Amino acid sequence: QKEVEQNSGPLSVPEGAIASLNCTYSDRGSQSFFWYRQYSGKSPELIMSIYSNGDKEDGRFTAQLNKASQYVSLLIRDSQPSDSATYLCAVTYTGGFKTIFGAGTRLFVKA
Amino acid sequence: DTGVSQNPRHKITKRGQNVTFRCDPISEHNRLYWYRQTLGQGPEFLTYFQNEAQLEKSRLLSDRFSAERPKGSFSTLEIQRTEQGDSAMYLCASAGPGTGELFFGEGSRLTVL
């Protein structure tokens, strides 16, 4: 079982739609969860962090965390072509700051 | 704040040679991470430091890989006797005290011929 699992996609949505990205993780004791965006040929950049169950909103982005189900998701509202990128889910392991990434989900937003 | 700096940005080497990459983290960050990324994959954890202490190293990492962070500032990642399978982007990231939010450098791309 992979430590952090994501659907590799590609996920294709029309401009203006909601994009929904999902992630599951194996370490039940993990406390910190992150979403990074990576454009082709660039390094990952942090877009959201979430630490407690529920929703966290930042502009067009909403992160959702369900620790009981070991599930993290990212919603992107009013998707724009500039949102086309790979979205990486990352989880920090219990008892330290070792951070493990999923393989990423490629998102395409069609104009 | 100049961000995370990595050098060299590109390295082409022949199989069997040794290579070394350097990472300068954001100045107030006490943790520094090394990852390896290949096309279509997420960053693969290699190792991380808190100040000068190397706290964890991936079990997948062979003995040909070594990392140091003398004095808790910059870090170096050395790969000895390179193999073609080592070709990848090597990413460095740093994080401030008490936070897991990582800030990445632009990466060092290694090509082993």
mmCIF file of N, CA, C and O in Angstrom, chain A residues 34 36 38 42-46 49 51 88 92 96-104, chain B residues 31 33 35 37 40-43 45 48 56 91 98-102 104-107:
data_model
loop_
_atom_site.group_PDB
_atom_site.id
_atom_site.type_symbol
_atom_site.label_atom_id
_atom_site.label_comp_id
_atom_site.label_asym_id
_atom_site.label_seq_id
_atom_site.Cartn_x
_atom_site.Cartn_y
_atom_site.Cartn_z
ATOM 1 N N PHE A 34 -1.088 18.783 3.263
ATOM 2 C CA PHE A 34 -0.780 19.910 2.389
ATOM 3 C C PHE A 34 -1.157 19.588 0.953
ATOM 4 O O PHE A 34 -1.123 18.433 0.526
ATOM 5 N N TYR A 36 0.116 20.943 -2.828
ATOM 6 C CA TYR A 36 1.075 21.716 -3.596
ATOM 7 C C TYR A 36 0.650 21.696 -5.054
ATOM 8 O O TYR A 36 0.100 20.711 -5.550
ATOM 9 N N GLN A 38 2.163 22.084 -8.958
ATOM 10 C CA GLN A 38 3.412 22.020 -9.715
ATOM 11 C C GLN A 38 3.111 22.205 -11.193
ATOM 12 O O GLN A 38 2.493 21.337 -11.820
ATOM 13 N N LYS A 42 8.468 23.140 -13.410
ATOM 14 C CA LYS A 42 8.704 23.984 -12.231
ATOM 15 C C LYS A 42 8.693 23.143 -10.964
ATOM 16 O O LYS A 42 8.354 21.967 -10.975
ATOM 17 N N SER A 43 9.068 23.773 -9.864
ATOM 18 C CA SER A 43 9.051 23.099 -8.569
ATOM 19 C C SER A 43 7.678 23.220 -7.918
ATOM 20 O O SER A 43 6.910 24.127 -8.248
ATOM 21 N N PRO A 44 7.381 22.339 -6.974
ATOM 22 C CA PRO A 44 6.098 22.444 -6.268
ATOM 23 C C PRO A 44 6.018 23.730 -5.443
ATOM 24 O O PRO A 44 7.023 24.190 -4.890
ATOM 25 N N GLU A 45 4.811 24.286 -5.360
ATOM 26 C CA GLU A 45 4.569 25.442 -4.507
ATOM 27 C C GLU A 45 3.348 25.164 -3.642
ATOM 28 O O GLU A 45 2.342 24.609 -4.105
ATOM 29 N N LEU A 46 3.434 25.535 -2.404
ATOM 30 C CA LEU A 46 2.363 25.281 -1.445
ATOM 31 C C LEU A 46 1.151 26.148 -1.754
ATOM 32 O O LEU A 46 1.267 27.358 -1.966
ATOM 33 N N SER A 49 -2.707 24.307 3.388
ATOM 34 C CA SER A 49 -2.370 23.399 4.473
ATOM 35 C C SER A 49 -3.615 23.220 5.337
ATOM 36 O O SER A 49 -4.430 24.141 5.450
ATOM 37 N N TYR A 51 -4.965 21.079 9.110
ATOM 38 C CA TYR A 51 -4.490 20.323 10.253
ATOM 39 C C TYR A 51 -5.616 19.673 11.070
ATOM 40 O O TYR A 51 -5.368 18.770 11.862
ATOM 41 N N LEU A 88 -0.220 18.032 -5.996
ATOM 42 C CA LEU A 88 0.425 17.041 -5.144
ATOM 43 C C LEU A 88 -0.143 17.109 -3.736
ATOM 44 O O LEU A 88 -0.191 18.179 -3.137
ATOM 45 N N THR A 92 2.497 14.789 6.539
ATOM 46 C CA THR A 92 3.625 14.729 7.460
ATOM 47 C C THR A 92 3.389 13.623 8.465
ATOM 48 O O THR A 92 2.324 13.553 9.091
ATOM 49 N N GLY A 96 7.175 13.554 13.850
ATOM 50 C CA GLY A 96 8.299 14.281 13.260
ATOM 51 C C GLY A 96 7.827 15.134 12.109
ATOM 52 O O GLY A 96 6.649 15.474 12.024
ATOM 53 N N PHE A 97 8.731 15.456 11.244
ATOM 54 C CA PHE A 97 8.396 16.324 10.120
ATOM 55 C C PHE A 97 8.745 15.677 8.781
ATOM 56 O O PHE A 97 8.911 16.377 7.792
ATOM 57 N N LYS A 98 8.838 14.351 8.763
ATOM 58 C CA LYS A 98 9.042 13.667 7.480
ATOM 59 C C LYS A 98 7.789 13.852 6.645
ATOM 60 O O LYS A 98 6.689 13.514 7.086
ATOM 61 N N THR A 99 7.927 14.387 5.456
ATOM 62 C CA THR A 99 6.783 14.699 4.610
ATOM 63 C C THR A 99 6.832 13.851 3.358
ATOM 64 O O THR A 99 7.836 13.851 2.637
ATOM 65 N N ILE A 100 5.742 13.145 3.110
ATOM 66 C CA ILE A 100 5.641 12.226 1.980
ATOM 67 C C ILE A 100 4.620 12.769 0.990
ATOM 68 O O ILE A 100 3.545 13.233 1.388
ATOM 69 N N PHE A 101 4.958 12.690 -0.292
ATOM 70 C CA PHE A 101 4.098 13.191 -1.352
ATOM 71 C C PHE A 101 3.428 12.045 -2.094
ATOM 72 O O PHE A 101 4.000 10.964 -2.243
ATOM 73 N N GLY A 102 2.236 12.318 -2.578
ATOM 74 C CA GLY A 102 1.609 11.433 -3.532
ATOM 75 C C GLY A 102 2.187 11.651 -4.919
ATOM 76 O O GLY A 102 3.008 12.545 -5.137
ATOM 77 N N ALA A 103 1.721 10.835 -5.866
ATOM 78 C CA ALA A 103 2.241 10.912 -7.233
ATOM 79 C C ALA A 103 1.692 12.114 -7.992
ATOM 80 O O ALA A 103 2.228 12.478 -9.036
ATOM 81 N N GLY A 104 0.618 12.722 -7.453
ATOM 82 C CA GLY A 104 0.055 13.902 -8.096
ATOM 83 C C GLY A 104 -1.077 13.573 -9.044
ATOM 84 O O GLY A 104 -1.124 12.487 -9.629
ATOM 85 N N ARG B 31 14.775 23.496 9.121
ATOM 86 C CA ARG B 31 14.699 22.165 8.531
ATOM 87 C C ARG B 31 14.939 22.219 7.036
ATOM 88 O O ARG B 31 14.494 23.155 6.358
ATOM 89 N N TYR B 33 15.166 19.616 3.492
ATOM 90 C CA TYR B 33 14.761 18.337 2.922
ATOM 91 C C TYR B 33 15.376 18.152 1.534
ATOM 92 O O TYR B 33 15.532 19.114 0.785
ATOM 93 N N TYR B 35 14.578 15.764 -1.917
ATOM 94 C CA TYR B 35 13.673 14.865 -2.628
ATOM 95 C C TYR B 35 14.240 14.591 -4.010
ATOM 96 O O TYR B 35 15.007 15.374 -4.558
ATOM 97 N N GLN B 37 12.766 13.570 -7.930
ATOM 98 C CA GLN B 37 11.543 13.488 -8.722
ATOM 99 C C GLN B 37 11.861 13.083 -10.146
ATOM 100 O O GLN B 37 12.729 13.670 -10.788
ATOM 101 N N GLY B 40 6.528 12.409 -14.215
ATOM 102 C CA GLY B 40 5.237 11.791 -13.956
ATOM 103 C C GLY B 40 5.054 11.274 -12.539
ATOM 104 O O GLY B 40 4.001 10.702 -12.228
ATOM 105 N N GLN B 41 6.059 11.477 -11.712
ATOM 106 C CA GLN B 41 5.975 11.012 -10.327
ATOM 107 C C GLN B 41 6.016 12.185 -9.359
ATOM 108 O O GLN B 41 6.499 13.265 -9.695
ATOM 109 N N GLY B 42 5.532 11.940 -8.136
ATOM 110 C CA GLY B 42 5.661 12.954 -7.107
ATOM 111 C C GLY B 42 7.061 12.954 -6.536
ATOM 112 O O GLY B 42 7.850 12.034 -6.785
ATOM 113 N N PRO B 43 7.410 13.982 -5.773
ATOM 114 C CA PRO B 43 8.726 14.001 -5.117
ATOM 115 C C PRO B 43 8.891 12.809 -4.180
ATOM 116 O O PRO B 43 8.006 12.524 -3.364
ATOM 117 N N PHE B 45 10.842 11.162 -1.100
ATOM 118 C CA PHE B 45 11.615 11.585 0.060
ATOM 119 C C PHE B 45 12.971 10.884 0.090
ATOM 120 O O PHE B 45 13.065 9.661 -0.074
ATOM 121 N N TYR B 48 15.996 14.292 5.574
ATOM 122 C CA TYR B 48 15.797 15.649 6.052
ATOM 123 C C TYR B 48 16.625 15.915 7.302
ATOM 124 O O TYR B 48 17.009 14.985 8.023
ATOM 125 N N GLU B 56 16.253 11.679 9.440
ATOM 126 C CA GLU B 56 15.754 10.475 8.789
ATOM 127 C C GLU B 56 16.306 10.397 7.373
ATOM 128 O O GLU B 56 16.500 11.412 6.708
ATOM 129 N N LEU B 91 15.366 17.833 -5.728
ATOM 130 C CA LEU B 91 14.728 19.010 -5.161
ATOM 131 C C LEU B 91 15.135 19.193 -3.706
ATOM 132 O O LEU B 91 15.171 18.231 -2.936
ATOM 133 N N GLY B 98 8.590 24.524 13.645
ATOM 134 C CA GLY B 98 7.228 24.183 14.024
ATOM 135 C C GLY B 98 6.222 24.072 12.902
ATOM 136 O O GLY B 98 5.042 23.858 13.149
ATOM 137 N N THR B 99 6.657 24.199 11.671
ATOM 138 C CA THR B 99 5.722 24.112 10.552
ATOM 139 C C THR B 99 6.194 23.079 9.549
ATOM 140 O O THR B 99 7.389 22.894 9.362
ATOM 141 N N GLY B 100 5.230 22.409 8.931
ATOM 142 C CA GLY B 100 5.587 21.443 7.903
ATOM 143 C C GLY B 100 5.484 22.010 6.505
ATOM 144 O O GLY B 100 5.615 21.275 5.529
ATOM 145 N N GLU B 101 5.248 23.315 6.399
ATOM 146 C CA GLU B 101 5.099 23.926 5.081
ATOM 147 C C GLU B 101 6.464 24.042 4.415
ATOM 148 O O GLU B 101 7.364 24.707 4.931
ATOM 149 N N LEU B 102 6.604 23.402 3.268
ATOM 150 C CA LEU B 102 7.883 23.339 2.569
ATOM 151 C C LEU B 102 7.962 24.383 1.468
ATOM 152 O O LEU B 102 6.999 24.594 0.733
ATOM 153 N N PHE B 104 10.284 25.104 -1.827
ATOM 154 C CA PHE B 104 11.207 24.384 -2.680
ATOM 155 C C PHE B 104 12.126 25.321 -3.451
ATOM 156 O O PHE B 104 11.739 26.439 -3.828
ATOM 157 N N GLY B 105 13.341 24.826 -3.712
ATOM 158 C CA GLY B 105 14.209 25.464 -4.676
ATOM 159 C C GLY B 105 13.811 25.057 -6.082
ATOM 160 O O GLY B 105 12.852 24.291 -6.282
ATOM 161 N N GLU B 106 14.557 25.541 -7.064
ATOM 162 C CA GLU B 106 14.219 25.266 -8.454
ATOM 163 C C GLU B 106 14.707 23.901 -8.917
ATOM 164 O O GLU B 106 14.358 23.464 -10.008
ATOM 165 N N GLY B 107 15.494 23.239 -8.089
ATOM 166 C CA GLY B 107 15.907 21.884 -8.405
ATOM 167 C C GLY B 107 17.233 21.814 -9.149
ATOM 168 O O GLY B 107 17.678 22.774 -9.776
#
